[in-house]
Coordinates of C-alpha atoms in Angstrom, one line a residue:
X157 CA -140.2 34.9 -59.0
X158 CA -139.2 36.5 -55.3
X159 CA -137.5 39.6 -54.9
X160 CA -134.1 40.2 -53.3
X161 CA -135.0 41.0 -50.2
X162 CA -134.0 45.1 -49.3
X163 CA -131.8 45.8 -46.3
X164 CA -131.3 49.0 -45.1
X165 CA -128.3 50.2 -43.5
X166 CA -128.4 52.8 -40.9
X167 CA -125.7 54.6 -39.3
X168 CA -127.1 53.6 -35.8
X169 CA -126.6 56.4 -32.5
X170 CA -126.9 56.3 -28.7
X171 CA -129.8 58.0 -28.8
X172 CA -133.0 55.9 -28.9
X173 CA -134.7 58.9 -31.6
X174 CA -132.7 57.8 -34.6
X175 CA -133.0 53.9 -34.6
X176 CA -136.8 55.2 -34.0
X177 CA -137.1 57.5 -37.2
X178 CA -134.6 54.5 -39.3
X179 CA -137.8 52.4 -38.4
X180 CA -140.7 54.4 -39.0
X181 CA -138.8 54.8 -42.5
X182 CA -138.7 51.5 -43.3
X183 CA -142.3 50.4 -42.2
X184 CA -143.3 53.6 -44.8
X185 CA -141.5 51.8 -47.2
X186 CA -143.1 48.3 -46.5
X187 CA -146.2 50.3 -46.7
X188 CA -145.3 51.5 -49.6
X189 CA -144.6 48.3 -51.5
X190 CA -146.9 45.2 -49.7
X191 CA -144.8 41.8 -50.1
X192 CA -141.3 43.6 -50.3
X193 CA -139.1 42.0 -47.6
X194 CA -137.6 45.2 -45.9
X195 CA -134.7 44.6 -43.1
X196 CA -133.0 47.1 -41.2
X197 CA -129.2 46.8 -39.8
X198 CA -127.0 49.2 -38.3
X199 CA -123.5 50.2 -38.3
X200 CA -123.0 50.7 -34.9
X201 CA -124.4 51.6 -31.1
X202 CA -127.4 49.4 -32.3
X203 CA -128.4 45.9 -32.8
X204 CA -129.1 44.2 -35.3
X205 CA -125.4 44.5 -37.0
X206 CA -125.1 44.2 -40.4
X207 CA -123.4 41.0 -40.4
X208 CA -126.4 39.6 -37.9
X209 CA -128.9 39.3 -40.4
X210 CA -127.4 38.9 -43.7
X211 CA -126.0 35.5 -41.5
X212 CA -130.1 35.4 -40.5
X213 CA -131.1 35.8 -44.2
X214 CA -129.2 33.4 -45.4
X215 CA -129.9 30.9 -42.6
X216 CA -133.6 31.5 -43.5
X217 CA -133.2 30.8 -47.6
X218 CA -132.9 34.2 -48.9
X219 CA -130.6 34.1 -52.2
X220 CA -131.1 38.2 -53.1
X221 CA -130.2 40.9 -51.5
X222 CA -129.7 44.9 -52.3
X223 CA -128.2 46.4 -49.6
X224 CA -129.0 49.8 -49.6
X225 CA -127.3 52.7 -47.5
X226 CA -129.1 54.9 -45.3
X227 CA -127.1 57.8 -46.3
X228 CA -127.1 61.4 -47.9
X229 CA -123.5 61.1 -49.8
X230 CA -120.8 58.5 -50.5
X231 CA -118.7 59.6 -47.9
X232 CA -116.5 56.8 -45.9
X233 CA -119.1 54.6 -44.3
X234 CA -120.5 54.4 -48.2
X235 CA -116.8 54.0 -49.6
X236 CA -115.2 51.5 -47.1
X237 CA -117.3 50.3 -44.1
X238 CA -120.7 48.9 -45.6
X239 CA -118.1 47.1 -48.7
X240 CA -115.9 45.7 -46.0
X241 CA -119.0 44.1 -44.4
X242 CA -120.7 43.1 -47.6
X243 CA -117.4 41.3 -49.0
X244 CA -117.2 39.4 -45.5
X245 CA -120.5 38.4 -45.9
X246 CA -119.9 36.7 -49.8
X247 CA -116.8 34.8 -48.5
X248 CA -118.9 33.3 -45.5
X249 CA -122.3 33.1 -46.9
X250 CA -121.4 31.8 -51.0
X251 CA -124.7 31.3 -51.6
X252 CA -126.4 34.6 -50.5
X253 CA -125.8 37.2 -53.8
X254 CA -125.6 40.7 -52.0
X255 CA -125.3 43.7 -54.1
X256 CA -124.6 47.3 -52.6
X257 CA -126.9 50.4 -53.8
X258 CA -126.1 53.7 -54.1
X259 CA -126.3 55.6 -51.3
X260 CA -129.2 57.9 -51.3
X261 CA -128.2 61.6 -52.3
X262 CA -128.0 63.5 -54.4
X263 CA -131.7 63.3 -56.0
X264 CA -134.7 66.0 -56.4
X265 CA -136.6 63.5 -53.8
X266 CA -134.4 64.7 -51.5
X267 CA -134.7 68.3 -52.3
X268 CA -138.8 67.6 -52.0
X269 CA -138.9 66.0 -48.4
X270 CA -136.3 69.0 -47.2
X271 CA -139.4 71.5 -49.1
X272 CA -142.1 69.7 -47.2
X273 CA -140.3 70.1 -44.1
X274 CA -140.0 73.5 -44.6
X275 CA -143.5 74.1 -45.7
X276 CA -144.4 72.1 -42.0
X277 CA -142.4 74.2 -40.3
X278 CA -144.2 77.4 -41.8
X279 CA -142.2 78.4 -44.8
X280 CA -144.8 79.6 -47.9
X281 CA -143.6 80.0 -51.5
X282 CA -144.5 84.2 -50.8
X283 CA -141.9 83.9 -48.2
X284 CA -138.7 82.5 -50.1
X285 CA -137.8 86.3 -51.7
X286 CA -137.0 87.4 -48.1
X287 CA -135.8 84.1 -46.6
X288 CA -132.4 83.1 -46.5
X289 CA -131.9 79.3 -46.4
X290 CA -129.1 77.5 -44.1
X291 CA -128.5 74.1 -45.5
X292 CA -127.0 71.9 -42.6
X293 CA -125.4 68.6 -42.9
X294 CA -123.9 66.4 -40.3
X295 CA -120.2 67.1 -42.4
X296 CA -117.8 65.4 -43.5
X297 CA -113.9 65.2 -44.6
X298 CA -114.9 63.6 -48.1
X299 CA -114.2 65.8 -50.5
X300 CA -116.9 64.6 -52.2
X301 CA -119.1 64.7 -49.8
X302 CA -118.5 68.1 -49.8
X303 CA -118.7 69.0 -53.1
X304 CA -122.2 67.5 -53.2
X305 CA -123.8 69.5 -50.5
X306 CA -122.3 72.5 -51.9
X307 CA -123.8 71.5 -55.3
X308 CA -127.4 71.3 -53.4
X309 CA -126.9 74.8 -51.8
X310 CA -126.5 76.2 -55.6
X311 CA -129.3 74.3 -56.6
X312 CA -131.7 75.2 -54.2
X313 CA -130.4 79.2 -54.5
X314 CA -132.4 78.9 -57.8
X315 CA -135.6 77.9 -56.6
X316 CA -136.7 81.2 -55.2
X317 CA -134.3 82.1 -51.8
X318 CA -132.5 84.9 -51.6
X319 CA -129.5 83.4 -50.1
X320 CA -128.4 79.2 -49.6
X321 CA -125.9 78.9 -47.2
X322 CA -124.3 75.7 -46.5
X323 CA -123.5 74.6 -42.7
X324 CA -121.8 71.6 -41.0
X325 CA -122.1 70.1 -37.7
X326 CA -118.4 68.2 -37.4
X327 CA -115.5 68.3 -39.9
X328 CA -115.0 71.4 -41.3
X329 CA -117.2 75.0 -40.9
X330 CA -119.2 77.1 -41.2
X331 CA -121.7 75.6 -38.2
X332 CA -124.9 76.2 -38.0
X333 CA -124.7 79.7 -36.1
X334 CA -122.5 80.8 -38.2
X335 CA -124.1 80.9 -41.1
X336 CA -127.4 82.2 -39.7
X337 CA -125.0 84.7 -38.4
X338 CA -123.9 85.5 -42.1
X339 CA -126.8 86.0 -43.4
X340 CA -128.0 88.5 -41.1
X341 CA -125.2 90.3 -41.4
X342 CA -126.1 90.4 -45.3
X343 CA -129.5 92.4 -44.5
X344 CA -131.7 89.0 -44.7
X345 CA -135.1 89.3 -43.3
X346 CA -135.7 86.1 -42.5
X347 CA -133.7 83.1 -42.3
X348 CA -134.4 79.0 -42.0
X349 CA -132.4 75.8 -41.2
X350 CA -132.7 73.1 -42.4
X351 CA -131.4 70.1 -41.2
X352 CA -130.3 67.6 -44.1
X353 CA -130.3 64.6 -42.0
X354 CA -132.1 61.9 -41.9
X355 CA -132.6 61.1 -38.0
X356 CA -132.0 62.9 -34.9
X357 CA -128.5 62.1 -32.9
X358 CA -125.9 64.1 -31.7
X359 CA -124.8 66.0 -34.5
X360 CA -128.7 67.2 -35.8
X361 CA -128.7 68.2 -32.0
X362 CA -125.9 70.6 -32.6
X363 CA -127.9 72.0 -35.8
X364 CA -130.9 72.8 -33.7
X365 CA -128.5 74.0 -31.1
X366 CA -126.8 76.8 -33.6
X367 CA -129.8 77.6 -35.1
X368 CA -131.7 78.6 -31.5
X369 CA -128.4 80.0 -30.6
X370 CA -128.3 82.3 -33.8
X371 CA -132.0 82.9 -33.3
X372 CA -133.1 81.1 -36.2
X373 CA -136.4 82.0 -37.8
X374 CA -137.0 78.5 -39.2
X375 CA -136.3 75.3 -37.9
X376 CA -136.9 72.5 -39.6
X377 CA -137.3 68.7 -38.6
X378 CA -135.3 66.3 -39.7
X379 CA -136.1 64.5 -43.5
X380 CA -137.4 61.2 -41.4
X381 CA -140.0 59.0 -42.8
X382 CA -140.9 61.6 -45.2
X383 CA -142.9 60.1 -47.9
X384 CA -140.3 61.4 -50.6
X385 CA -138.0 59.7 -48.7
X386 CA -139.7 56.3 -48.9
X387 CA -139.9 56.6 -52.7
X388 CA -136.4 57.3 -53.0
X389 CA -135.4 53.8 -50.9
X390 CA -137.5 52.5 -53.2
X391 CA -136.0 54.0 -56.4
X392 CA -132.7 52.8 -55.4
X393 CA -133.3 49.6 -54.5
X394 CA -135.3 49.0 -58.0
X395 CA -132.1 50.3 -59.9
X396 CA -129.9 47.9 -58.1
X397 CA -132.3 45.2 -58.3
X398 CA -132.6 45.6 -62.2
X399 CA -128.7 45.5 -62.6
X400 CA -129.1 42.5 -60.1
X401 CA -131.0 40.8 -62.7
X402 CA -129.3 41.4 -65.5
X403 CA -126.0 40.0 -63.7
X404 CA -127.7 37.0 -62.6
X405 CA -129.0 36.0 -66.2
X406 CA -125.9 37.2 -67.9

């Protein structure tokens, strides 16, 4: 019995850094799981689109596939875009069963790669007491969207810093620098950002920018090819794949 086949959908960006990290995600993930069939499309700005190679899957015999996000929240790219495209793609390609997964946040893997990248970027467990943590997302005008990274920031405020702060790049505020700012202004000692986004682009450039700005203690990279970020594509895609299955032989 084959697998569906897993395609990954980026966002996709002018610059060349995030179609870069998109890929060195997905060969972790082919690393990961030898024999898997792992595709990558993306949105826009890069090739290949979305509708390119489910048309190239299907041409090729594929009869499976979970298409899976590459996103942090079900925002509108989740809600409307990647749907639109997968219900074009059933009404030309009949044969080719296509099945959306969630998108990739909120989960505690998530929470672990943005830990790792912290602990990379020099943050120790004796240093959370004393360090004041800005959260920064890309932003959004989803009210849920919202609501989840606000949800994070609580959560992670109970795992040992003294302060969580969300931040936004677009869409609404605070920015970056202005939460940095914030806590300062509290009496923090210390204070770290970072960035939950997956690949660099313009709007994790504007993170980095208000943190060095704010004088930032912390900067941390982007969540990337993070191995916790692997297992979480993987996670997803074996929870659609199982409700795949069970439709199939219903």
């Amino acid at each position: 019995m084959t697998h569906p086949t897993l395609l990954v959908i980026a966002h996709g960006s002018r610059d060349p850094r995030h179609a870069a990290t998109v890929h060195a995600l997905t060969e972790r993930v082919r690393a990961e799981r030898p024999g898997l069939r792992v595709e990558t499309a993306f949105l826009e700005f890069n090739a290949p689109s979305v509708p390119r190679v489910l048309e190239r899957l299907a041409a090729g015999g594929a009869d499976e596939v979970v298409a899976l996000p590459l996103l942090l929240t079900r925002a509108f790219h989740a809600k409307t875009d990647i749907p639109s495209f997968l219900r074009e793609a059933r009404a030309r390609l009949p044969r080719l069963h296509v099945r959306q997964a969630d998108v990739l946040g909120p989960s505690p893997l998530l929470n672990a790669a943005l830990g790792r990248r912290l602990r990379e970027a020099g943050v120790g467990p004796g240093d959370l007491p004393r360090t004041g943590l800005v959260l920064a997302s890309a932003g959004s005008s989803d009210p849920e969207a919202i609501a989840v990274i606000a949800e994070i920031a609580r959560e992670l405020r109970h795992t040992g810093w003294c302060a969580v702060r969300p931040a936004f790049a677009s869409a609404l505020l605070p920015r970056t620098e202005d939460a940095v700012r914030a806590l300062r202004a509290e009496g923090v000692d210390r204070v770290a950002v970072a960035p939950y986004v997956i690949a660099p682009g313009r709007l994790p450039d504007r993170i980095v920018a208000g943190a060095e700005a704010a004088g930032a203690d912390v900067l941390a990279d982007v969540l990337g090819p993070a191995p916790e970020m692997a297992r979480l594509l993987l996670d997803r895609y074996d929870e659609t794949r199982v409700t795949v299955g069970a439709s199939l032989s219903a």
